[in-house]
Amino acid sequence: MSAHLPSDESRREPPQPAAKTENLTSIDEALLNIIQRYENESLAEAWLIARRWPNGVHCPKCNSDNIATAPDRKPQPYRCRVCRAQFSVTSHSALRNSKHSLGTWVVAFHICSALSNPDAIDIRDVLPVTNRAAWNLAMRIHEAWEFYRSNPRALSAQRRLL
């Protein structure tokens, strides 16, 4: 009976590291590069700002480009001088009221855009999030995509959802 059980010595050995000759595909390397790049929140925010407002920051309510930037970024980094609305890159978008970091959102966007039919499992496998959080990220991204597929003018007019 003891012949089938592993010896005590083998249970105490530390696990061996993965082989260094492991071949990564170009997609895996690209994804690893994206994850490492957007761990910095300021880079993730800059990426989102460049995608949402390619011609400069605009107010999501009145579409004015007369914007003031708060020096301490509190309570919001931008304020419209016309309608006095305070907003950020996440305001009036799929990212609104999210507890996830901007870096998590950027990586989730890249995962969903790289795959032909992405789902929550793909996001969960790459990002350190729970099943429920991955489902929430995937649903918000899909809702934004469906909105702009059905309303192509909305994207060029105001770019509210990413």
mmCIF file of C-alpha atoms in Angstrom, residues 28-145:
data_model
loop_
_atom_site.group_PDB
_atom_site.id
_atom_site.type_symbol
_atom_site.label_atom_id
_atom_site.label_comp_id
_atom_site.label_asym_id
_atom_site.label_seq_id
_atom_site.Cartn_x
_atom_site.Cartn_y
_atom_site.Cartn_z
ATOM 1 C CA ASP A 28 1.183 36.048 -26.215
ATOM 2 C CA GLU A 29 4.203 38.354 -26.441
ATOM 3 C CA ALA A 30 2.045 41.250 -27.597
ATOM 4 C CA LEU A 31 -0.446 40.662 -24.794
ATOM 5 C CA LEU A 32 2.323 40.471 -22.201
ATOM 6 C CA ASN A 33 3.738 43.728 -23.554
ATOM 7 C CA ILE A 34 0.313 45.412 -23.299
ATOM 8 C CA ILE A 35 -0.213 44.199 -19.727
ATOM 9 C CA GLN A 36 3.181 45.482 -18.641
ATOM 10 C CA ARG A 37 2.767 48.807 -20.447
ATOM 11 C CA TYR A 38 -0.599 49.687 -18.929
ATOM 12 C CA GLU A 39 0.191 48.828 -15.316
ATOM 13 C CA ASN A 40 0.958 52.540 -15.063
ATOM 14 C CA GLU A 41 -2.354 54.370 -14.620
ATOM 15 C CA SER A 42 -1.165 57.589 -16.252
ATOM 16 C CA LEU A 43 -0.246 55.715 -19.460
ATOM 17 C CA ALA A 44 -3.611 53.961 -19.478
ATOM 18 C CA GLU A 45 -5.405 57.281 -18.976
ATOM 19 C CA ALA A 46 -3.395 58.884 -21.792
ATOM 20 C CA TRP A 47 -4.321 56.002 -24.103
ATOM 21 C CA LEU A 48 -8.021 56.358 -23.251
ATOM 22 C CA ILE A 49 -7.944 60.141 -23.716
ATOM 23 C CA ALA A 50 -6.279 59.757 -27.127
ATOM 24 C CA ARG A 51 -8.968 57.266 -28.217
ATOM 25 C CA ARG A 52 -11.942 59.167 -26.830
ATOM 26 C CA TRP A 53 -10.898 62.686 -27.818
ATOM 27 C CA PRO A 54 -8.446 62.505 -30.748
ATOM 28 C CA ASN A 55 -8.932 66.237 -31.484
ATOM 29 C CA GLY A 56 -8.677 67.433 -27.877
ATOM 30 C CA VAL A 57 -10.870 67.109 -24.805
ATOM 31 C CA HIS A 58 -14.566 67.942 -25.298
ATOM 32 C CA CYS A 59 -17.364 68.181 -22.748
ATOM 33 C CA PRO A 60 -19.518 65.025 -22.833
ATOM 34 C CA LYS A 61 -22.669 67.061 -22.077
ATOM 35 C CA CYS A 62 -22.495 70.093 -24.373
ATOM 36 C CA ASN A 63 -19.627 69.040 -26.685
ATOM 37 C CA SER A 64 -17.771 72.289 -25.999
ATOM 38 C CA ASP A 65 -14.001 72.406 -26.315
ATOM 39 C CA ASN A 66 -13.710 75.274 -23.799
ATOM 40 C CA ILE A 67 -12.287 73.076 -21.025
ATOM 41 C CA ALA A 68 -10.401 73.939 -17.850
ATOM 42 C CA THR A 69 -8.047 71.443 -16.240
ATOM 43 C CA ALA A 70 -8.026 71.235 -12.441
ATOM 44 C CA PRO A 71 -4.487 71.561 -11.065
ATOM 45 C CA ASP A 72 -5.006 68.905 -8.373
ATOM 46 C CA ARG A 73 -7.428 66.758 -10.471
ATOM 47 C CA LYS A 74 -10.056 66.840 -7.707
ATOM 48 C CA PRO A 75 -12.954 66.137 -7.780
ATOM 49 C CA GLN A 76 -12.581 65.593 -11.550
ATOM 50 C CA PRO A 77 -9.669 66.499 -13.835
ATOM 51 C CA TYR A 78 -11.727 68.535 -16.341
ATOM 52 C CA ARG A 79 -14.398 71.230 -16.073
ATOM 53 C CA CYS A 80 -16.427 72.671 -18.911
ATOM 54 C CA ARG A 81 -16.421 76.470 -18.870
ATOM 55 C CA VAL A 82 -19.714 76.587 -20.786
ATOM 56 C CA CYS A 83 -22.020 74.240 -18.849
ATOM 57 C CA ARG A 84 -19.783 73.932 -15.743
ATOM 58 C CA ALA A 85 -19.893 70.136 -15.820
ATOM 59 C CA GLN A 86 -16.995 68.308 -14.200
ATOM 60 C CA PHE A 87 -15.872 65.126 -15.929
ATOM 61 C CA SER A 88 -13.081 62.675 -16.562
ATOM 62 C CA VAL A 89 -12.219 60.207 -19.305
ATOM 63 C CA THR A 90 -14.580 57.679 -17.705
ATOM 64 C CA SER A 91 -17.584 60.026 -17.435
ATOM 65 C CA HIS A 92 -20.523 59.184 -19.728
ATOM 66 C CA SER A 93 -18.783 56.074 -21.035
ATOM 67 C CA ALA A 94 -18.703 52.316 -20.553
ATOM 68 C CA LEU A 95 -16.137 52.884 -17.805
ATOM 69 C CA ARG A 96 -18.413 54.997 -15.613
ATOM 70 C CA ASN A 97 -18.781 53.967 -11.954
ATOM 71 C CA SER A 98 -16.221 51.196 -12.354
ATOM 72 C CA LYS A 99 -14.018 49.979 -9.526
ATOM 73 C CA HIS A 100 -11.456 48.582 -11.942
ATOM 74 C CA SER A 101 -8.293 50.469 -12.759
ATOM 75 C CA LEU A 102 -7.904 52.148 -16.119
ATOM 76 C CA GLY A 103 -5.097 49.714 -16.913
ATOM 77 C CA THR A 104 -7.479 46.791 -16.426
ATOM 78 C CA TRP A 105 -9.956 48.405 -18.803
ATOM 79 C CA VAL A 106 -7.311 49.069 -21.461
ATOM 80 C CA VAL A 107 -6.083 45.468 -21.358
ATOM 81 C CA ALA A 108 -9.698 44.226 -21.521
ATOM 82 C CA PHE A 109 -10.281 46.421 -24.607
ATOM 83 C CA HIS A 110 -7.179 44.974 -26.247
ATOM 84 C CA ILE A 111 -8.243 41.408 -25.447
ATOM 85 C CA CYS A 112 -11.718 41.985 -26.880
ATOM 86 C CA SER A 113 -10.401 43.688 -30.013
ATOM 87 C CA ALA A 114 -7.803 40.967 -30.665
ATOM 88 C CA LEU A 115 -10.292 38.098 -30.562
ATOM 89 C CA SER A 116 -13.069 37.505 -33.061
ATOM 90 C CA ASN A 117 -15.652 36.443 -30.470
ATOM 91 C CA PRO A 118 -14.371 37.424 -27.011
ATOM 92 C CA ASP A 119 -16.109 36.435 -23.815
ATOM 93 C CA ALA A 120 -15.607 36.773 -20.076
ATOM 94 C CA ILE A 121 -13.470 33.638 -19.868
ATOM 95 C CA ASP A 122 -10.872 35.187 -22.191
ATOM 96 C CA ILE A 123 -10.651 38.246 -19.949
ATOM 97 C CA ARG A 124 -10.568 36.178 -16.763
ATOM 98 C CA ASP A 125 -7.747 34.007 -18.101
ATOM 99 C CA VAL A 126 -5.502 37.014 -18.710
ATOM 100 C CA LEU A 127 -6.434 39.520 -16.005
ATOM 101 C CA PRO A 128 -6.441 38.867 -12.249
ATOM 102 C CA VAL A 129 -10.202 39.373 -11.857
ATOM 103 C CA THR A 130 -13.066 37.189 -10.679
ATOM 104 C CA ASN A 131 -15.582 35.544 -12.995
ATOM 105 C CA ARG A 132 -18.187 38.156 -12.157
ATOM 106 C CA ALA A 133 -15.798 41.059 -12.773
ATOM 107 C CA ALA A 134 -14.690 39.562 -16.103
ATOM 108 C CA TRP A 135 -18.330 39.140 -17.137
ATOM 109 C CA ASN A 136 -19.042 42.769 -16.172
ATOM 110 C CA LEU A 137 -16.064 44.043 -18.196
ATOM 111 C CA ALA A 138 -17.044 41.954 -21.223
ATOM 112 C CA MET A 139 -20.704 43.013 -21.098
ATOM 113 C CA ARG A 140 -19.893 46.715 -20.877
ATOM 114 C CA ILE A 141 -17.474 46.470 -23.794
ATOM 115 C CA HIS A 142 -19.979 44.505 -25.898
ATOM 116 C CA GLU A 143 -22.762 46.986 -25.101
ATOM 117 C CA ALA A 144 -20.569 49.882 -26.205
ATOM 118 C CA TRP A 145 -19.651 48.092 -29.441
#
